[in-house]
Amino acid sequence: MGIKIALAGNPNSGKTTMFNHLTGSSQYVGNWPGVTVEKKAGKLKGHKDTEIIDLPGIYSLSPYTLEEVVTRNYLIEEKPDVIINIVDSTNIERNLYLTTQLMEIGIPMVMALNMTDVLRKNGDTIDVHKLSKYIGCEIIETSALKGEGCKEAAEKAVVLAQKKVKARPSHMFFEEVEKVLSAIADLIKDVVGQDNLRWFAIKLFERDQKVMEQINLPQERQDQIEKLIEQIENELDDDSESIITNERYNYISGIVKECVQKKNTSKMTTS
Ligand code: BGO
């Protein structure tokens, strides 16, 4: 059976440019089932049995836009073998918000750190080795515009897919939140697959209505989950969705501080 590679990233991260580069003329365009969102797929050049699916450009895997729902349903239900997450290196803080969520789905993933030509031109640097360790996935620096690194990213993706190296997010939420996530995971582990367990636990913690409907838990377990969530909301004096969102932002801003050196800011701090 062939390999399915999904391209995921923010709008304007260079996804289309990368997709065109990797597939050449072997593209086919359709719609995602039931919606008028364009679906593009193609064959990886030189790999007849490797299909690349270009997912809609999105900022998050929340249930609030059609594009987000199409993307997450595809990732959860169709289970591509590997994700290439295209990240705009010149806008990394915003882009990593999606990255941290993609990592939680449990599909092998490689990051294509794109627009590195612009990054270099701006005189900014990213410590890729550190970033890779913090995020928990391999990173290939690319310039989709110049075609640099694209083939390497795709080849890395093929290897990860063949080895079935599951993404392991290195990010953990606060201890109290992690405790609730484990308790939720325990309550749903016989209903959802082990691979996606963390993703589902986080979504239920966020009271994601679409996911609740999808997994259709017995009422008693839904009530138990709700009680756990209410408890921590009272403790932390915040709603569960904001708890997750805020912690993601804090975590990402910490990573960016550690890994990104902006030319202008470094000048300011050394003068
Ligand atoms: C325009 N480096 C540089 N420098 N540019 C890149 C790279 C890269 O690595 N990758 C992509 N771009 P999409 P989504 C444009 O279209 O692939 C550029 O939304 C323009 N167009 O060429 O469309 C790419 O699919 C006029 O730029 O992204 C494109 O993810 C002036 O980033 C843009 C300048 O890429 C978005 C740029 C009429």
Coordinates of N, CA and C in Angstrom, one line a residue, residues 6-17 19 32 36-40 53-62 64-72 74-75 83-88 94-95 97-99 101-102:
A6 N 0.3 14.3 4.3 CA -0.5 15.5 4.4 C 0.3 16.7 4.6
L7 N 0.0 17.8 3.8 CA 0.7 19.0 4.1 C -0.2 19.9 4.9
A8 N 0.3 20.4 6.1 CA -0.5 21.2 6.9 C 0.2 22.4 7.3
G9 N -0.5 23.5 7.4 CA 0.2 24.8 7.8 C -0.7 26.0 7.8
N10 N -0.2 27.1 8.3 CA -1.0 28.3 8.3 C -1.2 28.8 6.8
P11 N -2.2 29.6 6.6 CA -2.3 30.3 5.3 C -1.0 31.1 5.0
N12 N -0.6 31.1 3.8 CA 0.6 31.9 3.4 C 1.9 31.4 4.0
S13 N 1.9 30.2 4.5 CA 3.2 29.6 5.0 C 4.0 29.1 3.8
G14 N 3.4 29.0 2.6 CA 4.1 28.4 1.5 C 3.7 27.0 1.1
K15 N 2.6 26.6 1.6 CA 2.1 25.3 1.3 C 1.9 25.0 -0.1
T16 N 1.2 25.9 -0.8 CA 0.9 25.7 -2.2 C 2.2 25.6 -3.0
T17 N 3.1 26.5 -2.7 CA 4.4 26.5 -3.4 C 5.1 25.2 -3.2
F19 N 3.7 22.3 -2.3 CA 2.9 21.3 -3.0 C 3.2 21.2 -4.5
W32 N -13.6 18.7 -0.7 CA -13.7 17.8 0.4 C -15.1 17.4 0.5
T36 N -17.6 22.9 0.2 CA -17.0 23.5 -1.0 C -15.6 24.0 -0.7
V37 N -14.9 23.3 0.1 CA -13.5 23.6 0.3 C -12.6 22.8 -0.7
E38 N -11.7 23.5 -1.4 CA -11.0 22.8 -2.4 C -10.0 21.7 -1.9
K39 N -10.0 20.6 -2.5 CA -9.1 19.5 -2.1 C -8.1 19.3 -3.2
K40 N -6.8 19.4 -2.9 CA -5.8 19.2 -3.9 C -4.9 18.0 -3.4
I53 N -1.4 15.2 0.0 CA -2.7 15.9 0.1 C -2.5 17.2 0.7
D54 N -2.9 18.3 0.0 CA -2.7 19.6 0.5 C -3.9 20.0 1.4
L55 N -3.7 20.1 2.7 CA -4.9 20.4 3.5 C -5.1 21.9 3.5
P56 N -6.3 22.4 3.8 CA -6.6 23.8 3.9 C -5.7 24.6 4.8
G57 N -5.3 25.8 4.5 CA -4.5 26.6 5.4 C -5.3 27.0 6.6
I58 N -4.7 26.8 7.8 CA -5.4 27.0 9.1 C -4.5 27.5 10.1
Y59 N -5.1 28.1 11.2 CA -4.2 28.6 12.3 C -4.3 27.7 13.5
S60 N -5.4 26.9 13.6 CA -5.6 26.1 14.8 C -6.5 24.9 14.4
L61 N -6.6 23.9 15.3 CA -7.4 22.8 15.0 C -8.7 22.9 15.8
S62 N -9.2 24.1 16.1 CA -10.4 24.3 16.8 C -11.6 24.0 15.9
Y64 N -14.0 25.9 14.9 CA -14.7 27.1 14.5 C -14.8 27.4 13.0
T65 N -13.9 26.9 12.2 CA -14.0 27.2 10.8 C -14.1 25.9 10.0
L66 N -14.7 26.0 8.8 CA -14.9 24.9 7.9 C -13.5 24.2 7.6
E67 N -12.5 25.1 7.4 CA -11.2 24.6 7.0 C -10.6 23.8 8.2
E68 N -10.8 24.3 9.4 CA -10.2 23.6 10.6 C -10.9 22.2 10.7
V69 N -12.2 22.2 10.5 CA -12.9 21.0 10.7 C -12.5 20.0 9.6
V70 N -12.4 20.4 8.4 CA -12.0 19.6 7.3 C -10.7 18.9 7.6
T71 N -9.8 19.8 8.1 CA -8.4 19.3 8.3 C -8.4 18.3 9.5
R72 N -9.0 18.6 10.6 CA -8.9 17.7 11.7 C -9.6 16.4 11.4
Y74 N -10.0 15.0 8.6 CA -9.1 14.2 7.7 C -8.0 13.5 8.5
L75 N -7.4 14.3 9.4 CA -6.2 13.8 10.2 C -6.7 12.6 11.1
I83 N 2.7 13.7 8.5 CA 2.3 15.1 8.2 C 3.6 15.9 7.9
I84 N 3.6 16.7 6.9 CA 4.7 17.7 6.8 C 4.0 19.0 7.2
N85 N 4.5 19.6 8.3 CA 4.0 20.8 8.8 C 4.8 22.0 8.3
I86 N 4.2 22.8 7.4 CA 5.0 23.9 6.8 C 4.9 25.1 7.8
V87 N 6.0 25.6 8.2 CA 6.0 26.7 9.2 C 6.7 27.9 8.5
D88 N 6.1 29.0 8.6 CA 6.7 30.2 8.1 C 7.7 30.7 9.2
R94 N 3.4 32.6 15.7 CA 2.0 32.4 15.3 C 1.9 31.0 14.7
N95 N 2.8 30.6 13.9 CA 2.8 29.2 13.2 C 2.9 28.1 14.2
Y97 N 1.6 27.7 17.0 CA 0.4 27.4 17.7 C -0.3 26.2 17.0
L98 N -0.3 26.2 15.7 CA -0.8 25.0 15.0 C 0.1 23.8 15.2
T99 N 1.4 24.0 15.1 CA 2.3 22.9 15.3 C 2.1 22.1 16.5
Q101 N -0.5 21.7 18.2 CA -1.7 20.9 18.1 C -1.6 19.7 17.2
L102 N -0.9 19.9 16.1 CA -0.7 18.8 15.2 C 0.1 17.7 15.8

